[in-house]
CSV table of C-alpha atoms and ligand atoms in Angstrom, one decimal:
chain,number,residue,atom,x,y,z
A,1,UNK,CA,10.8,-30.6,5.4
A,2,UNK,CA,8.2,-27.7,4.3
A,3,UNK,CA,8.5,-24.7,3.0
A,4,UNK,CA,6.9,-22.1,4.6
A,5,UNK,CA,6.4,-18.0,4.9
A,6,UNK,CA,6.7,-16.8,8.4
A,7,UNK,CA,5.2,-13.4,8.8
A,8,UNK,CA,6.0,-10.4,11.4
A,9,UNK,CA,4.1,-7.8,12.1
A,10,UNK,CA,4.9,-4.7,14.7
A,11,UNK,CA,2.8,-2.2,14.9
A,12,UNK,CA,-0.6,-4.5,15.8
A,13,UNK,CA,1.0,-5.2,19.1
A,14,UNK,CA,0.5,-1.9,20.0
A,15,UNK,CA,-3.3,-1.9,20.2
A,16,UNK,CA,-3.8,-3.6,23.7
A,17,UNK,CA,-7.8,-5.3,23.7
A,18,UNK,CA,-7.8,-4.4,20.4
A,19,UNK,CA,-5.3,-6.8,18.9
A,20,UNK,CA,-7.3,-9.6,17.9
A,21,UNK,CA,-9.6,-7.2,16.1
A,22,UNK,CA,-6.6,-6.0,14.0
A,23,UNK,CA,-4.8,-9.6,14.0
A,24,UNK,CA,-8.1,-10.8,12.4
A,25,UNK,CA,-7.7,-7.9,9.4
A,26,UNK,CA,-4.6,-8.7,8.6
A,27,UNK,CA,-5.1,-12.2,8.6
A,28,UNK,CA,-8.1,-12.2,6.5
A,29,UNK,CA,-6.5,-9.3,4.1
A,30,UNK,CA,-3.8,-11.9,3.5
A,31,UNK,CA,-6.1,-14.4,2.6
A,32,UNK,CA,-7.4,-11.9,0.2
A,33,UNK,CA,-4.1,-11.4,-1.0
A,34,UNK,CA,-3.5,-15.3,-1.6
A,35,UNK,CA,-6.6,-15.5,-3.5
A,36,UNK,CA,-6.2,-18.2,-6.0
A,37,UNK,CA,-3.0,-19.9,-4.1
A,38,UNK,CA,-3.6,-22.6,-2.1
A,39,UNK,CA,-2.4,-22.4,1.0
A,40,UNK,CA,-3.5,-22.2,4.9
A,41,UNK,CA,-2.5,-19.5,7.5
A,42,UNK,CA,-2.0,-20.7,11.2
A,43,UNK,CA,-1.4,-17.6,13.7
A,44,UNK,CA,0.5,-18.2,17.1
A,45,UNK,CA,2.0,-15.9,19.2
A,46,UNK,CA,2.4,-13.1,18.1
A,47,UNK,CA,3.8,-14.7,14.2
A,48,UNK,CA,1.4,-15.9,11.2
A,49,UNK,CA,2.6,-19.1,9.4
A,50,UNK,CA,1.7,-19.6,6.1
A,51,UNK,CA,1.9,-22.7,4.7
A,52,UNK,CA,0.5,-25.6,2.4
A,53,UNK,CA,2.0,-23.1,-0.4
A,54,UNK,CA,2.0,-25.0,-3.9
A,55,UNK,CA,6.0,-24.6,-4.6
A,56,UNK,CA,5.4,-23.2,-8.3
A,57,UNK,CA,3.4,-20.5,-6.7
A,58,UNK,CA,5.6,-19.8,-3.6
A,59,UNK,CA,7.8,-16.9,-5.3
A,60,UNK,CA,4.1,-15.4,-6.3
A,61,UNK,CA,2.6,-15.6,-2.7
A,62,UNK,CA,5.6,-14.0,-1.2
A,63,UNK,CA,5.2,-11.0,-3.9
A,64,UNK,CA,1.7,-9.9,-2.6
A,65,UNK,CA,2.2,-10.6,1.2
A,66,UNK,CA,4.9,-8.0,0.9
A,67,UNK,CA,2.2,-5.4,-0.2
A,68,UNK,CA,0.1,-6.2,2.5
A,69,UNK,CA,-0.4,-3.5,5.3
A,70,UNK,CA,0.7,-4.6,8.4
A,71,UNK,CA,3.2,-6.7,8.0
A,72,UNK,CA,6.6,-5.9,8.8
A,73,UNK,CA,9.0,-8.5,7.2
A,74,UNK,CA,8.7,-12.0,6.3
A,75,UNK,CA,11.1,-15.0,5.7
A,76,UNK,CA,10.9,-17.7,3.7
A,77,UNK,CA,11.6,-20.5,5.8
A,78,UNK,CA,12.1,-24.2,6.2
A,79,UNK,CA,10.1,-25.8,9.0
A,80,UNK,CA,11.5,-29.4,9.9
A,81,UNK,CA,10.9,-31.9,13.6
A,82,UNK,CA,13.5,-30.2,15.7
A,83,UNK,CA,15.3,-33.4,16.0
A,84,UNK,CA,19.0,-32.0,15.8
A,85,UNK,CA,20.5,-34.0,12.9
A,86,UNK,CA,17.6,-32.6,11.1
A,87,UNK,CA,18.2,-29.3,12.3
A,88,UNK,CA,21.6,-29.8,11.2
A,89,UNK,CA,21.1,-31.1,7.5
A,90,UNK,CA,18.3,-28.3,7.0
A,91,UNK,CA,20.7,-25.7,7.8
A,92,UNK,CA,23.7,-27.2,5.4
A,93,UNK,CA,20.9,-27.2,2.5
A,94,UNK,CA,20.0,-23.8,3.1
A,95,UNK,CA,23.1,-22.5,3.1
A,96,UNK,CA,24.4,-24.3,0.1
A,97,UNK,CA,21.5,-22.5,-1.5
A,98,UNK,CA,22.5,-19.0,-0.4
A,99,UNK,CA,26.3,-19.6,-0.9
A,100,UNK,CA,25.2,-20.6,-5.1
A,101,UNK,CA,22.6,-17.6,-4.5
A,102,UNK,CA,25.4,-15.7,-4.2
A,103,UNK,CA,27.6,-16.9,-6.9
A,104,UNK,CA,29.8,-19.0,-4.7
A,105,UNK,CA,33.4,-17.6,-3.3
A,106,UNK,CA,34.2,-16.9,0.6
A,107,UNK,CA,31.5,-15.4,2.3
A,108,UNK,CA,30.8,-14.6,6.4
A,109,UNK,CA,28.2,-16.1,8.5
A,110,UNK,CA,26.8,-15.8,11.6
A,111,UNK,CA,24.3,-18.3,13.5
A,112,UNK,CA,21.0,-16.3,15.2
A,113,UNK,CA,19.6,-18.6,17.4
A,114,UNK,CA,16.2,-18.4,19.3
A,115,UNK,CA,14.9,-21.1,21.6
A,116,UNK,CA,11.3,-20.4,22.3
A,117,UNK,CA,10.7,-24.2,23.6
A,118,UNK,CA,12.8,-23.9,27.2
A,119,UNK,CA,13.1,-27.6,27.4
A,120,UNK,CA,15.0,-28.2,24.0
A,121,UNK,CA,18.6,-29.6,24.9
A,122,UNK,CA,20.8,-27.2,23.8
A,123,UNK,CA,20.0,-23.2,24.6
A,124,UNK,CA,20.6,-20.7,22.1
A,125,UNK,CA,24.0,-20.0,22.7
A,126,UNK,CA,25.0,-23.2,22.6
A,127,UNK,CA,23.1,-23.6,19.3
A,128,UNK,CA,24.9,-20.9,17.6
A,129,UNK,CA,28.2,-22.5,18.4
A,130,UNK,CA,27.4,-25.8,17.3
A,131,UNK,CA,26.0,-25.3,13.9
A,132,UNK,CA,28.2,-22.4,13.6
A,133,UNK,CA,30.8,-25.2,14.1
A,134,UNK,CA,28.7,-27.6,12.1
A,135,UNK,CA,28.4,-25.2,9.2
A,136,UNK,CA,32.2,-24.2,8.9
A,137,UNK,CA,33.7,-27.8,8.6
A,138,UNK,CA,30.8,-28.3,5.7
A,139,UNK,CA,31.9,-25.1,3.9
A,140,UNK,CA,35.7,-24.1,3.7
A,141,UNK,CA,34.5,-21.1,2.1
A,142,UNK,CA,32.6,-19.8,5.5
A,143,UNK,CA,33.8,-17.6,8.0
A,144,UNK,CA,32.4,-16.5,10.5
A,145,UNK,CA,31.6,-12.6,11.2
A,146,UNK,CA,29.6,-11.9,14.1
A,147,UNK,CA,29.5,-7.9,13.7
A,148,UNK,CA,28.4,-7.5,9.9
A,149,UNK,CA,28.0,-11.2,8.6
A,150,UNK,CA,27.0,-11.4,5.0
A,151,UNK,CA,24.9,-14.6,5.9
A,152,UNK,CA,22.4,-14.9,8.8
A,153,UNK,CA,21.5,-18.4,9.1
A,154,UNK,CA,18.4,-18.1,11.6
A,155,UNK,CA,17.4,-20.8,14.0
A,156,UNK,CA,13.7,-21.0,15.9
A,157,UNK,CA,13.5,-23.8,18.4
A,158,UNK,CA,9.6,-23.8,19.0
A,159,UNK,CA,7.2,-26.1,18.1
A,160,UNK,CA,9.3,-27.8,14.9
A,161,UNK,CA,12.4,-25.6,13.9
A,162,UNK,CA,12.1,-22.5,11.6
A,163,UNK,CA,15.3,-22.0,9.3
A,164,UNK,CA,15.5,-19.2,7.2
A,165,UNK,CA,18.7,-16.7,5.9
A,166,UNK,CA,16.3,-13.9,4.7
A,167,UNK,CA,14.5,-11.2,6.4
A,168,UNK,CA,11.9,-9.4,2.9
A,169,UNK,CA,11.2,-5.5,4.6
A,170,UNK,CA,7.3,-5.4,3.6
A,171,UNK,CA,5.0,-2.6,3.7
A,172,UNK,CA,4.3,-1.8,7.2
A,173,UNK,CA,1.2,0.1,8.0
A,174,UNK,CA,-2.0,-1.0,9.3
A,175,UNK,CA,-4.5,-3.6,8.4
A,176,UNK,CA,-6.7,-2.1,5.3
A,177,UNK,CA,-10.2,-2.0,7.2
A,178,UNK,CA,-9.3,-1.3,10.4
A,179,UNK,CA,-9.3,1.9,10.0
A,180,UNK,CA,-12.7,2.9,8.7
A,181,UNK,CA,-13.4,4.0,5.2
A,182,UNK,CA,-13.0,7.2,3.2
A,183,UNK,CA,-13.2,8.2,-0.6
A,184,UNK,CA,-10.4,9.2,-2.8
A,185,UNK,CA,-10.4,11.5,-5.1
A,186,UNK,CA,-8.8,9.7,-8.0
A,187,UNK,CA,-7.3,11.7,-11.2
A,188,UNK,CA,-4.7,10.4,-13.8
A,189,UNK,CA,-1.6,12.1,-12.3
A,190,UNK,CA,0.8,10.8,-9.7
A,191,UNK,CA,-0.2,12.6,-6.9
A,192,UNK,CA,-3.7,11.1,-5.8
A,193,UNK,CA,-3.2,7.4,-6.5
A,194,UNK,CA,0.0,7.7,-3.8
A,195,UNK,CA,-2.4,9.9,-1.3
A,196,UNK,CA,-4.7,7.1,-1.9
A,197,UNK,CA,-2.0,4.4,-0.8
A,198,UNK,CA,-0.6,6.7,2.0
A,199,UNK,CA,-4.2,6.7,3.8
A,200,UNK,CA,-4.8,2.8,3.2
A,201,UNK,CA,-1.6,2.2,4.9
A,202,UNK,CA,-2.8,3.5,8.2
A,203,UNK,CA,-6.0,1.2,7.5
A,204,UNK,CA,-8.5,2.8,5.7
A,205,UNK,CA,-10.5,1.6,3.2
A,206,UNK,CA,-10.5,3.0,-0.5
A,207,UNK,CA,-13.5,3.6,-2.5
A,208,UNK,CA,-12.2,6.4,-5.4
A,209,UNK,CA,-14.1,8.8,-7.0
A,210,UNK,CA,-13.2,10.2,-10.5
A,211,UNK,CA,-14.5,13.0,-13.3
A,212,UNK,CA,-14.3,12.5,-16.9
A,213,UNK,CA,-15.3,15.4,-19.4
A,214,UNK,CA,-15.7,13.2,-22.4
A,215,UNK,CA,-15.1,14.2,-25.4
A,216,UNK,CA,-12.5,16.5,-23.8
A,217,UNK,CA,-10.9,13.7,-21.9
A,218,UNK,CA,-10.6,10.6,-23.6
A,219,UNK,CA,-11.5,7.0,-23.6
A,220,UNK,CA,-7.5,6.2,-22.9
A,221,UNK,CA,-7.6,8.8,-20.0
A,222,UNK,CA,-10.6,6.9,-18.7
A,223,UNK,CA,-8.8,3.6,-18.9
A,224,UNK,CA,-5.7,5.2,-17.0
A,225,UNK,CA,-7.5,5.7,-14.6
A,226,UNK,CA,-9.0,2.4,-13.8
A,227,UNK,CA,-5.7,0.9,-14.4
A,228,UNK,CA,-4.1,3.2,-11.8
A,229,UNK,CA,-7.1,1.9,-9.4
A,230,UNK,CA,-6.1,-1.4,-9.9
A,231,UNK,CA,-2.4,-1.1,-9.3
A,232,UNK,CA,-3.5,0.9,-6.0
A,233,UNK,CA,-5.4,-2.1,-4.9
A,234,UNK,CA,-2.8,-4.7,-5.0
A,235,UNK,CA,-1.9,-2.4,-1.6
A,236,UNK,CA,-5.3,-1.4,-0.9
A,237,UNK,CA,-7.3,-4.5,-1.8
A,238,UNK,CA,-10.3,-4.2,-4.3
A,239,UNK,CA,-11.8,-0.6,-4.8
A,240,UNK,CA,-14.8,0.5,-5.9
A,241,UNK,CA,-14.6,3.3,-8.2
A,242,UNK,CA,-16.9,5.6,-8.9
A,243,UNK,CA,-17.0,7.4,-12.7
A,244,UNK,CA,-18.3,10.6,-12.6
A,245,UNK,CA,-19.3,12.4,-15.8
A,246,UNK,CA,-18.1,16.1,-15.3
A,247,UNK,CA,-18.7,18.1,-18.5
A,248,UNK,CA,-22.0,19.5,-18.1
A,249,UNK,CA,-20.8,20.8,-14.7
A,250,UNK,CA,-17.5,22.2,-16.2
A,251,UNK,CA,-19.1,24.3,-19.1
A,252,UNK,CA,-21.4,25.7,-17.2
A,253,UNK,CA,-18.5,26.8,-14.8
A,254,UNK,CA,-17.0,28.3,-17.8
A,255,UNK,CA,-19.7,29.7,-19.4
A,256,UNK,CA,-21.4,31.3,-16.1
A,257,UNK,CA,-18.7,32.3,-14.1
A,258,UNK,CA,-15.9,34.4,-13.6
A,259,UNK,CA,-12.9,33.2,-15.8
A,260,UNK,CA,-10.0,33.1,-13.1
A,261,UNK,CA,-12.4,31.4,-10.8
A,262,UNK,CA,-13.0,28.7,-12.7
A,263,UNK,CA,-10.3,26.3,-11.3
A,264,UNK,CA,-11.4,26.8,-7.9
A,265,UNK,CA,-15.1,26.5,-8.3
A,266,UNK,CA,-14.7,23.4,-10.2
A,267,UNK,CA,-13.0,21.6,-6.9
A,268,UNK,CA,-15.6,22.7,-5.1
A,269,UNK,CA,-17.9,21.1,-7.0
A,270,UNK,CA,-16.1,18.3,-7.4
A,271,UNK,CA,-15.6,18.0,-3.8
A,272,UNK,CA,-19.6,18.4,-3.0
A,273,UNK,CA,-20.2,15.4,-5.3
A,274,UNK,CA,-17.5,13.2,-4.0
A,275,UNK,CA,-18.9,13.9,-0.5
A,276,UNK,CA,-22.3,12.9,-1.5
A,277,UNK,CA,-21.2,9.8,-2.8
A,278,UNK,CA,-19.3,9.2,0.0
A,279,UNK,CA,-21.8,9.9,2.4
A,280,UNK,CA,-23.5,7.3,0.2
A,281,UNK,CA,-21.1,4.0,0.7
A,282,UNK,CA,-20.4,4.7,4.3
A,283,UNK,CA,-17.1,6.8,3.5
A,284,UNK,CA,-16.3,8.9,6.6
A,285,UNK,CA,-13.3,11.2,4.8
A,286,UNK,CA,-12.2,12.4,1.5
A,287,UNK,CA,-8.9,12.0,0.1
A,288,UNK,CA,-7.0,14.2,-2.5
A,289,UNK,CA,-3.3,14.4,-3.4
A,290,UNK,CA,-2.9,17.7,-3.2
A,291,UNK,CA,0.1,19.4,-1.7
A,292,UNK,CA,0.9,23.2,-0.1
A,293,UNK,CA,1.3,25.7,-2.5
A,294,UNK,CA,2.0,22.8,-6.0
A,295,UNK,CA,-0.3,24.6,-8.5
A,296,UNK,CA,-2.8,27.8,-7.9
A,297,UNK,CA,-5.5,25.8,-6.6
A,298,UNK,CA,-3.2,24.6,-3.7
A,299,UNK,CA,-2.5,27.6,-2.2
A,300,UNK,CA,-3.1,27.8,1.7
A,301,UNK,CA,-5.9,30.1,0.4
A,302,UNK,CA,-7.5,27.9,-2.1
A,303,UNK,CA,-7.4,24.9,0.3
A,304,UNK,CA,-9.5,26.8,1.9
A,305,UNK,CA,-11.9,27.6,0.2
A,306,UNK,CA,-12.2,24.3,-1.3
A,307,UNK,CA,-12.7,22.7,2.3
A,308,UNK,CA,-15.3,25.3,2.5
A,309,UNK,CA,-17.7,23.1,0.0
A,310,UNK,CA,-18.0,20.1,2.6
A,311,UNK,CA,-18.3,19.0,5.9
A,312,UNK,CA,-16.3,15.8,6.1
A,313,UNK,CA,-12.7,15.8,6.9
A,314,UNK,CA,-10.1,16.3,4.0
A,315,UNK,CA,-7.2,14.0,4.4
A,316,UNK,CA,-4.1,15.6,2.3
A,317,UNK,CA,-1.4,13.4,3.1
A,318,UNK,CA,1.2,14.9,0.8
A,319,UNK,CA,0.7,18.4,1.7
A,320,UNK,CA,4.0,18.5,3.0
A,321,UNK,CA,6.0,16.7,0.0
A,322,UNK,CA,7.9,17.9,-2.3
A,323,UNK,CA,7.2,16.8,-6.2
A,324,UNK,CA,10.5,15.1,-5.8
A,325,UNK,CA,8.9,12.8,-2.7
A,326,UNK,CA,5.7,11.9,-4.1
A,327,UNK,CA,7.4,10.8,-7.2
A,328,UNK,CA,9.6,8.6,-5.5
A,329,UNK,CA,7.2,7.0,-3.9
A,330,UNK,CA,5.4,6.8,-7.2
A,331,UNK,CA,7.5,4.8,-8.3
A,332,UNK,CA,7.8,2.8,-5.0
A,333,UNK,CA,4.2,1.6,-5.3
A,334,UNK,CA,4.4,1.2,-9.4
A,335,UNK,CA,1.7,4.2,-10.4
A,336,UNK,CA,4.9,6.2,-12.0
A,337,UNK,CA,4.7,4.6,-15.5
A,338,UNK,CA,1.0,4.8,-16.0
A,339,UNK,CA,0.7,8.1,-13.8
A,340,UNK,CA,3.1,9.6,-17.3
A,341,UNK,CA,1.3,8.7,-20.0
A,342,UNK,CA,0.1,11.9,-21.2
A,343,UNK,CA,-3.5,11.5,-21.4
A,344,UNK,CA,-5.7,14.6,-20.5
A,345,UNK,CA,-7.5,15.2,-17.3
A,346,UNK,CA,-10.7,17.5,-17.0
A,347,UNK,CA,-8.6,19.6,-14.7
A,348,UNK,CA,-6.9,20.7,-17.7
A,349,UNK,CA,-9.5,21.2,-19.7
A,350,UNK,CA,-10.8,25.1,-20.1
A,351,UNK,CA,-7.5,26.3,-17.6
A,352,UNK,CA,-7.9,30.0,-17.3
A,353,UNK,CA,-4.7,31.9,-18.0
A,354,UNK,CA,-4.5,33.7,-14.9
A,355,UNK,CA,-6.4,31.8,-11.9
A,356,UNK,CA,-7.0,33.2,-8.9
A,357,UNK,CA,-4.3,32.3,-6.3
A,358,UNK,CA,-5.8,34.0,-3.3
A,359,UNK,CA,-9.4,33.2,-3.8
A,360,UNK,CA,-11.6,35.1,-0.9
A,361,UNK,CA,-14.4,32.9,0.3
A,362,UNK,CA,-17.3,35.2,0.5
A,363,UNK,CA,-16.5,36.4,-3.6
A,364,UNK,CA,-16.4,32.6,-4.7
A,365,UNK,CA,-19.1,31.1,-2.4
A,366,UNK,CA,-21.1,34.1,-4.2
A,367,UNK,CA,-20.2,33.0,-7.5
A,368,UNK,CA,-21.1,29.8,-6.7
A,369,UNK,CA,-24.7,30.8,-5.7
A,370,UNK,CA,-25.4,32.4,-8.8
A,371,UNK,CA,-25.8,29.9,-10.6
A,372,UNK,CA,-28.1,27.1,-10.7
A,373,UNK,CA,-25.4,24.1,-10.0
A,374,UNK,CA,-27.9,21.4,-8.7
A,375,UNK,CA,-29.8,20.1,-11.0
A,376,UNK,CA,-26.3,19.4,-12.9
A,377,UNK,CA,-24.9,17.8,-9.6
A,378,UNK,CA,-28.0,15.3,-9.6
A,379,UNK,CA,-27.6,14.4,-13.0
A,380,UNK,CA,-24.2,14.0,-12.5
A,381,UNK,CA,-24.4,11.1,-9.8
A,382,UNK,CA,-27.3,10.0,-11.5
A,383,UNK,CA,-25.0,9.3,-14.8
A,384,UNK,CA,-22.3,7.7,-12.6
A,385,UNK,CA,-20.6,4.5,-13.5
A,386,UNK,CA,-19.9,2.3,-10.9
A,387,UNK,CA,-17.4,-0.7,-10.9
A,388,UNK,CA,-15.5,-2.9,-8.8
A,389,UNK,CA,-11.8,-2.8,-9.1
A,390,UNK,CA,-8.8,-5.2,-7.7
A,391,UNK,CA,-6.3,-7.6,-8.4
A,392,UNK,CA,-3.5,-8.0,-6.1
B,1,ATP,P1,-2.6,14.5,-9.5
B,1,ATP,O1,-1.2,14.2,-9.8
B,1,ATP,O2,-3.2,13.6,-8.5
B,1,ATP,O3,-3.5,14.7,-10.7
B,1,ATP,P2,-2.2,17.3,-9.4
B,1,ATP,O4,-1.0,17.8,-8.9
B,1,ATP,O5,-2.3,17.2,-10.9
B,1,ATP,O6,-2.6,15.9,-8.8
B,1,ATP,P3,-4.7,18.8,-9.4
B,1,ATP,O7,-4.9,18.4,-10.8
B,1,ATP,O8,-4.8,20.2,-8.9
B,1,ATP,O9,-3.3,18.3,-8.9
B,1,ATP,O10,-5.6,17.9,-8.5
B,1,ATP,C1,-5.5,17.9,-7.1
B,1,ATP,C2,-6.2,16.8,-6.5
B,1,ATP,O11,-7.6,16.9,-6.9
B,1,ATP,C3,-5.7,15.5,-7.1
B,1,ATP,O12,-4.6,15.0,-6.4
B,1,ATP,C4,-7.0,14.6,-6.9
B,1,ATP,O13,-7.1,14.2,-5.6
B,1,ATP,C5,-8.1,15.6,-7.2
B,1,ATP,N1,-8.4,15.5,-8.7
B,1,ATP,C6,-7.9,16.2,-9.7
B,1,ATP,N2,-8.5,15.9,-10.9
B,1,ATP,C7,-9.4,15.0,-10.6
B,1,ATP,C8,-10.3,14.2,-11.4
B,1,ATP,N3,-10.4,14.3,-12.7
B,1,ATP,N4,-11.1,13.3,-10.7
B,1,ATP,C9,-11.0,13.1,-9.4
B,1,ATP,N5,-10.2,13.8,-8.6
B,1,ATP,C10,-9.4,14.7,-9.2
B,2,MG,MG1,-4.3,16.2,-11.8
């Protein structure tokens, strides 16, 4: 008898010719995912098996699957010959299991059958009223429920027999690289690292880029922000993360141009380089966690105007949540705690008192031009500090 993880996935089946291009994502994401677990993944149709799992490691390798886009659900499960004695004892050992699981005392069942191998003896309905016989005169405390049981003892009659009471909801999505790749604009709050996770999940690739204004933003700010990276990648796999120094550019904003523009000239800026360095790695999109009308630089008007400074699509996947939403999911993904701790980002660094909500194009594009911004944007990427970041 082995233990094994059985692993479904939905939305893949929706891709036609393209299937075995997505199936062969997943599969080697998960791979990445198992990375340092032995194990070996067999795919049939339509269901990955994973299997070979060391037992003191099995808990650990069911952890990361469920963060791995594109799967639905999986189920630990017990794989044994199909013989029916041993379909029989399997099923009496799981459910003693689930019946301590759950602290003993009476508890309802029900017997989900499938029988994917026609030519097994019994069909499905007959095996649910067998073993649900078979498990009711082993455990007095069973009863059987068929509309809301608290136990679903499944049965698969293919190849061997798959036996399993538990059905983990995972993380859904799409297969990270199937998608292209795009470039997320990374800062220590808890807005971009869930934009960042939002876009991955419909199979993107991450690279992230991020500004520091040291000495104005420290060290610990810095460190923040790789660690939020690396909580994003247990979702997103490994990102590389780009760390761009921003102070220069910022003072010059604030000693050159007009105070209640500041805000909005310094995304644009910020935007041109994060488009150049995602031009750079292949990066088709940027990414940025902002959200309709949050703060005076996301107003419809200052979106604008921001999208103004590049060319590539801006993906704002939270422009319709409220703070309430985005910190729920937050919290969902694990960013919330770090997100919190209340180190300083450039963006608040030099904040004008009164910023301009309505920003008009043609006034800030001017401002823009009057000063000499480039040869600071070259030094900039120049300076930039490149590393690799992911655990899962
Ligand atoms: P967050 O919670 O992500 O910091 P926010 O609500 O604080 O977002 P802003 O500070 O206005 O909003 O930033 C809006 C977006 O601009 C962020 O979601 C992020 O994508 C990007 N951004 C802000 N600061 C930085 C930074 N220092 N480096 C890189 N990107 C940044
Ligand atoms: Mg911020």
């Amino acid at each position: 008898m082995e233990k094994i993880i059985l692993v479904r996935y939905t939305e893949i089946h929706l891709k036609g010719l393209n299937r075995p291009f997505f199936e062969k994502k997943l599969i080697s994401n998960m791979k990445g995912a198992l990375r340092g677990i032995p194990s070996k993944i067999a795919h049939e149709q339509g269901r990955i098996y994973v299997h070979s799992i060391p037992e003191d490691s099995f808990d650990t390798a069911v952890d990361r699957l469920t963060r791995v886009f594109g799967i639905h659900s999986l189920s630990p499960a017990y794989v044994v010959d199909k013989d029916w004695d041993n379909v029989i004892n399997t099923c009496a050992e799981l459910m003693q299991q689930e019946i301590e699981r759950r602290g003993g005392g009476p508890a309802s069942f029900k017997v989900f059958a499938r029988r994917s191998d026609k030519h097994y003896f019994m069909n499905s309905d007959a095996i649910n009223h067998e073993m649900g016989y078979q498990m009711l005169i082993r455990f007095p405390e069973l009863h059987v429920d068929i509309r809301k049981p608290e136990i679903s003892l499944c049965i698969e009659i293919r190849d061997s027999a798959y036996i399993y009471c538990s059905e983990i909801p995972c993380a859904n999505g799409m297969p990270v690289g199937s998608a292209g790749k795009a470039t997320l604009l990374i800062s220590g709050g808890i807005d971009s690292p869930v934009a960042g996770y939002m876009m991955a999940k419909r199979g993107l690739t991450l690279s992230a880029v991020h500004f520091y204004s040291y000495p104005y933003t420290s060290e610990r700010a810095r460190d923040k922000v790789i660690d939020l990276a690396r909580l994003l990648s247990r979702y997103a796999l490994p990102i590389r993360l780009y760390l761009v120094p921003f102070t220069d550019i910022q003072m010059k904003i604030y000693d050159d141009c007009p105070e209640k523009e500041t805000t909005v000239l310094m995304r644009r800026l910020m935007m041109k380089i994060a488009e150049r360095i995602a031009d750079g790695e292949g990066s088709r999109a940027l990414i940025t966690g902002e959200s309709l009308g949050q703060v005076a630089s996301q107003t419809l008007e200052s979106l604008c105007v921001t999208d103004d400074a590049v060319s590539m699509p801006v993906f704002r996947p939270l422009i319709g949540f409220d703070k309430d939403e985005i910190m729920d999911l937050s919290r969902k993904i694990g960013t919330y705690e770090t997100s919190i701790l209340p180190y300083e980002d450039c963006c608040t660094v030099f904040v004008p008192k009164h910023p301009v909500t309505k920003p008009v194009l043609e006034d800030i594009r001017a401002s823009e031009a009057a000063v000499d911004f480039a040869p600071l944007i070259e030094k900039a990427i120049a300076d930039t500090e490149i590393m690799v970041v992911g655990e899962r």
